[in-house]
Coordinates of C-alpha atoms in Angstrom, one line a residue:
X1 CA 0.0 0.0 0.0
X2 CA 2.8 2.4 0.8
X3 CA 4.4 2.0 -2.6
X4 CA 1.0 2.6 -4.2
X5 CA 0.8 5.9 -2.3
X6 CA 4.3 6.9 -3.5
X7 CA 3.3 6.1 -7.1
X8 CA 0.1 8.2 -6.7
X9 CA 2.1 11.1 -5.3
X10 CA 4.5 10.9 -8.2
X11 CA 1.7 10.7 -10.7
X12 CA 0.0 13.9 -9.4
X13 CA 3.0 15.9 -8.4
X14 CA 2.9 17.7 -11.8
X15 CA -0.6 19.0 -11.0
X16 CA 0.7 20.9 -7.8
X17 CA 0.9 24.2 -9.6
X18 CA 0.2 27.8 -8.7
X19 CA -3.5 27.4 -9.4
X20 CA -3.8 24.8 -6.7
X21 CA -2.1 26.9 -4.0
X22 CA -5.6 27.8 -2.8
X23 CA -6.8 24.2 -2.3
X24 CA -7.6 22.7 1.1
X25 CA -8.8 19.3 2.2
X26 CA -10.5 19.4 5.6
X27 CA -10.3 16.1 7.4
X28 CA -13.3 16.0 9.8
X29 CA -15.8 18.6 8.5
X30 CA -17.8 19.2 11.7
X31 CA -18.1 22.0 14.2
X32 CA -14.8 23.6 13.2
X33 CA -14.5 22.3 9.6
X34 CA -17.8 23.4 8.3
X35 CA -17.5 27.2 9.0
X36 CA -13.8 26.9 7.8
X37 CA -15.0 25.4 4.6
X38 CA -17.6 28.2 4.1
X39 CA -15.0 30.9 4.8
X40 CA -12.5 29.4 2.3
X41 CA -15.1 28.9 -0.4
X42 CA -16.1 32.6 0.0
X43 CA -12.5 33.5 -0.8
X44 CA -12.4 31.3 -4.0
X45 CA -10.6 28.3 -2.5
X46 CA -11.0 24.8 -3.8
X47 CA -12.3 22.8 -0.7
X48 CA -12.6 19.1 0.0
X49 CA -14.3 17.6 3.1
X50 CA -13.6 14.2 4.7
X51 CA -16.4 12.8 6.8
X52 CA -17.0 9.4 8.3
X53 CA -20.7 8.7 8.3
X54 CA -23.3 8.5 5.5
X55 CA -25.4 11.0 7.5
X56 CA -22.6 13.5 7.6
X57 CA -22.0 13.0 3.9
X58 CA -25.6 13.5 3.1
X59 CA -25.8 16.7 5.2
X60 CA -23.0 18.1 2.9
X61 CA -24.4 17.0 -0.3
X62 CA -25.7 20.4 -1.4
X63 CA -22.4 22.2 -0.5
X64 CA -20.1 23.6 -3.2
X65 CA -17.1 21.3 -2.2
X66 CA -15.9 17.8 -2.8
X67 CA -17.0 15.3 -0.1
X68 CA -15.1 12.1 0.7
X69 CA -16.8 9.6 3.0
X70 CA -14.9 6.9 4.9
X71 CA -12.8 5.9 7.9
X72 CA -9.5 7.8 8.1
X73 CA -8.0 4.8 9.9
X74 CA -8.7 2.6 6.8
X75 CA -5.7 2.8 4.4
X76 CA -8.0 2.0 1.6
X77 CA -9.9 5.1 2.2
X78 CA -6.9 7.2 1.2
X79 CA -7.2 6.0 -2.4
X80 CA -10.3 8.2 -2.8
X81 CA -9.0 11.7 -2.6
X82 CA -6.3 12.4 -5.2
X83 CA -3.1 13.8 -3.5
X84 CA -3.3 17.2 -5.2
X85 CA -4.3 19.3 -2.2
X86 CA -1.9 22.0 -1.2
X87 CA -3.2 22.3 2.3
X88 CA -4.7 19.7 4.7
X89 CA -6.5 20.4 7.9
X90 CA -6.6 17.3 10.2
X91 CA -9.4 17.8 12.7
X92 CA -11.6 14.7 12.9
X93 CA -13.7 14.1 16.1
X94 CA -13.5 11.1 18.2
X95 CA -17.2 11.4 18.9
X96 CA -16.6 11.3 22.6
X97 CA -14.9 8.0 22.4
X98 CA -12.2 6.6 24.7
X99 CA -8.6 5.7 24.3
X100 CA -9.2 3.4 21.4
X101 CA -11.1 6.0 19.5
X102 CA -8.2 8.4 20.1
X103 CA -5.7 5.7 18.8
X104 CA -7.8 5.1 15.7
X105 CA -7.8 8.8 14.7
X106 CA -4.6 10.3 16.2
X107 CA -2.3 7.4 15.5
X108 CA -3.6 5.2 12.7
X109 CA -5.5 7.8 10.8
X110 CA -2.9 10.4 11.3
X111 CA -0.1 8.2 10.1
X112 CA -2.4 7.3 7.0
X113 CA -2.7 11.0 6.1
X114 CA 0.9 11.7 6.7
X115 CA 1.8 8.8 4.3
X116 CA -0.6 10.0 1.8
X117 CA 0.3 13.7 2.0
X118 CA 1.7 14.9 -1.3
X119 CA 5.1 16.4 -1.5
X120 CA 5.1 20.1 -0.8
X121 CA 1.7 20.1 0.9
X122 CA 1.2 21.5 4.3
X123 CA -0.7 19.9 7.1
X124 CA -2.3 21.5 10.2
X125 CA -3.1 19.2 13.0
X126 CA -5.5 20.3 15.7
X127 CA -4.5 19.0 19.1
X128 CA -5.7 20.1 22.6
X129 CA -4.4 22.1 25.5
X130 CA -5.3 19.1 27.5
X131 CA -1.8 17.9 26.7
X132 CA -0.6 20.1 29.6
X133 CA -1.0 18.1 32.8
X134 CA -0.2 21.0 35.1
X135 CA -2.6 21.2 38.0
X136 CA -1.4 24.1 40.2
X137 CA -2.6 27.1 38.2
X138 CA 0.8 27.5 36.4
X139 CA 1.2 29.6 33.3
X140 CA 2.2 27.2 30.5
X141 CA 3.4 27.9 26.9
X142 CA 4.6 25.8 24.0
X143 CA 7.9 25.1 25.9
X144 CA 6.2 23.7 28.9
X145 CA 6.3 20.1 29.8
X146 CA 3.5 17.9 28.3
X147 CA 2.9 15.0 30.7
X148 CA -0.8 14.6 31.0
X149 CA -2.4 12.0 33.3
X150 CA -5.3 11.4 30.9
X151 CA -4.6 8.4 28.5
X152 CA -6.5 10.1 25.7
X153 CA -4.3 13.3 26.1
X154 CA -1.2 11.0 26.1
X155 CA -2.3 9.9 22.6
X156 CA -2.4 13.6 21.6
X157 CA 1.2 14.1 22.8
X158 CA 2.4 11.2 20.8
X159 CA 0.4 12.4 17.7
X160 CA 2.0 15.9 18.1
X161 CA 5.5 14.4 17.9
X162 CA 4.6 12.5 14.7
X163 CA 3.3 15.8 13.1
X164 CA 6.4 17.8 14.1
X165 CA 8.8 15.1 13.1
X166 CA 7.2 15.3 9.7
X167 CA 7.8 19.0 9.5
X168 CA 4.1 19.9 9.9
X169 CA 2.3 22.3 12.3
X170 CA 0.3 21.6 15.5
X171 CA -2.5 23.8 16.8
X172 CA -3.3 23.1 20.5
X173 CA -6.9 24.2 20.9
X174 CA -8.3 25.3 24.3
X175 CA -11.9 24.6 25.3
X176 CA -14.1 25.3 22.3
X177 CA -17.3 27.3 22.6
X178 CA -19.6 29.2 20.3
X179 CA -23.0 29.0 18.7
X180 CA -24.9 26.0 20.1
X181 CA -21.8 25.0 22.1
X182 CA -21.2 26.4 25.6
X183 CA -21.3 23.8 28.4
X184 CA -21.1 26.4 31.3
X185 CA -24.0 28.4 29.9
X186 CA -26.1 25.4 29.2
X187 CA -25.5 23.9 32.7
X188 CA -26.2 27.3 34.3
X189 CA -29.6 27.6 32.5
X190 CA -30.5 24.0 33.2
X191 CA -29.9 24.5 36.9
X192 CA -27.0 21.9 37.1
X193 CA -24.0 24.2 37.3
X194 CA -21.4 23.9 40.1
X195 CA -18.4 26.1 41.1
X196 CA -15.4 23.8 41.8
X197 CA -14.2 23.7 45.4
X198 CA -10.6 24.4 44.3
X199 CA -10.4 28.2 43.8
X200 CA -9.2 29.5 41.5
X201 CA -9.8 26.6 39.1
X202 CA -8.6 27.9 35.7
X203 CA -10.3 27.5 32.4
X204 CA -8.9 28.2 28.9
X205 CA -11.4 28.9 26.1
X206 CA -11.4 29.7 22.4
X207 CA -14.5 30.9 20.4
X208 CA -15.3 29.0 17.2
X209 CA -14.8 32.1 15.0
X210 CA -11.3 32.6 16.4
X211 CA -10.3 29.0 15.5
X212 CA -11.3 29.5 12.0
X213 CA -9.4 32.8 11.9
X214 CA -6.2 31.1 13.3
X215 CA -6.5 28.4 10.6
X216 CA -6.9 31.0 7.8
X217 CA -4.0 32.9 9.3
X218 CA -1.9 29.7 9.2
X219 CA -2.9 29.1 5.6
X220 CA -1.1 32.4 4.7
X221 CA 2.2 30.8 5.8
X222 CA 2.4 32.9 9.0
X223 CA 3.2 29.8 11.2
X224 CA 6.4 28.0 11.4
X225 CA 6.6 24.4 10.0
X226 CA 7.4 21.8 12.6
X227 CA 6.2 24.0 15.4
X228 CA 3.4 24.0 18.1
X229 CA 1.0 26.9 18.8
X230 CA -1.5 27.3 21.6
X231 CA -4.9 28.5 20.3
X232 CA -6.7 30.1 23.2
X233 CA -8.0 33.6 24.0
X234 CA -6.1 36.2 25.8
X235 CA -7.4 35.7 29.3
X236 CA -7.6 32.5 31.2
X237 CA -10.5 32.7 33.7
X238 CA -11.7 30.8 36.7
X239 CA -15.0 29.0 36.8
X240 CA -16.2 31.3 39.5
X241 CA -15.3 34.4 37.5
X242 CA -17.2 33.1 34.4
X243 CA -20.3 32.0 36.4
X244 CA -20.3 35.4 38.2
X245 CA -20.2 37.2 34.9
X246 CA -23.0 35.0 33.4
X247 CA -25.2 35.2 36.5
X248 CA -24.9 39.1 36.6
X249 CA -25.7 39.2 32.9
X250 CA -28.7 36.8 33.2
X251 CA -29.8 37.9 36.6
X252 CA -29.4 34.4 38.0
X253 CA -28.2 33.2 41.4
X254 CA -24.5 32.0 41.6
X255 CA -24.3 28.2 41.6
X256 CA -23.3 26.1 44.6
X257 CA -19.8 24.9 45.2
X258 CA -19.2 21.2 44.3
X259 CA -17.3 18.8 42.1
X260 CA -18.4 19.4 38.4
X261 CA -17.6 17.2 35.5
X262 CA -17.1 19.9 32.9
X263 CA -14.8 19.3 29.9
X264 CA -13.8 15.7 30.8
X265 CA -10.1 15.2 30.6
X266 CA -9.5 19.0 30.9
X267 CA -11.2 18.9 34.3
X268 CA -8.3 17.1 35.9
X269 CA -5.8 19.8 35.1
X270 CA -5.6 23.4 36.3
X271 CA -3.3 25.7 34.3
X272 CA -3.3 29.1 32.5
X273 CA -2.4 28.7 28.9
X274 CA -0.5 31.5 27.0
X275 CA -1.1 32.4 23.4
X276 CA 1.7 34.8 23.2
X277 CA 3.7 32.7 20.6
X278 CA 0.6 32.7 18.2
X279 CA 0.0 36.5 18.8
X280 CA 3.7 37.2 17.9
X281 CA 2.9 36.0 14.4
X282 CA 0.4 38.8 13.9
X283 CA -2.9 37.1 14.9
X284 CA -5.3 38.6 17.4
X285 CA -8.6 37.1 18.6
X286 CA -11.9 38.7 17.8
X287 CA -13.1 37.4 21.2
X288 CA -10.1 38.1 23.6
X289 CA -11.9 36.8 26.6
X290 CA -15.0 34.7 27.6
X291 CA -17.0 38.0 28.1
X292 CA -17.0 38.9 24.4
X293 CA -17.7 35.4 23.4
X294 CA -20.5 34.7 25.7
X295 CA -22.0 38.1 25.1
X296 CA -22.1 37.3 21.3
X297 CA -23.9 34.1 22.2
X298 CA -26.3 35.8 24.5
X299 CA -27.1 38.6 22.1
X300 CA -28.2 36.2 19.5
X301 CA -30.4 34.4 22.1
X302 CA -31.9 37.6 23.3

């Protein structure tokens, strides 16, 4: 199979011309991938989308981009998309699965796409700030130790090494929120919110729109190959601070203190993630803190 991939790369290498500089294959066209695809299409990009299920494929049937359905962990799948894409965004979801699901996507699937990747193409891999295992409220940056206790986060650390060793770029995403996705707000409105006993318990967030803008920024060549960048807003905040702001805004009582289960594997860590390295490349978030992001969500709801 590997020799077949190499033959395919050689066969299509002549097609990697200037006209295909603006071509992007999005592997995992879901919550982040769909708005990214729409943004790129509006700028005249050729866009392809990889999805796993028939349902996801059918949902994209009326879109103006190529859709490839299949399992990224299956090497036969990679015979579908011709390797003529100049940029590849690898952001498939595990669907809330456990360690085996992470291994299928972040080890087997990732190795498949790296083997398939055409010469000269650039890959952006979306990882997570859960790779930082720090739990005492430390400030962490891209040079900080990544020794998480979570087995799934450990899979991400190994995946990051594979990507950097291949000379590609890693984006470590903080907790994602945005339209139809904001666990703290949903829990608060449902009456099931809790403020952690540990105070402060730090949370790092990034609004959906800003993730898309980071990827578009990366596609301009502003990020260094073989490097890692933290993708988070400018202001880590404590759960108490966020709930206090939301309660003031919504005129609701502050939640009780307890042991919440927010954000899964992120919940066992407690750190403040710096985005300074990314901002040094010229990127700035549209939503620099949770206040602007949640205000945008609440304004739509109002």
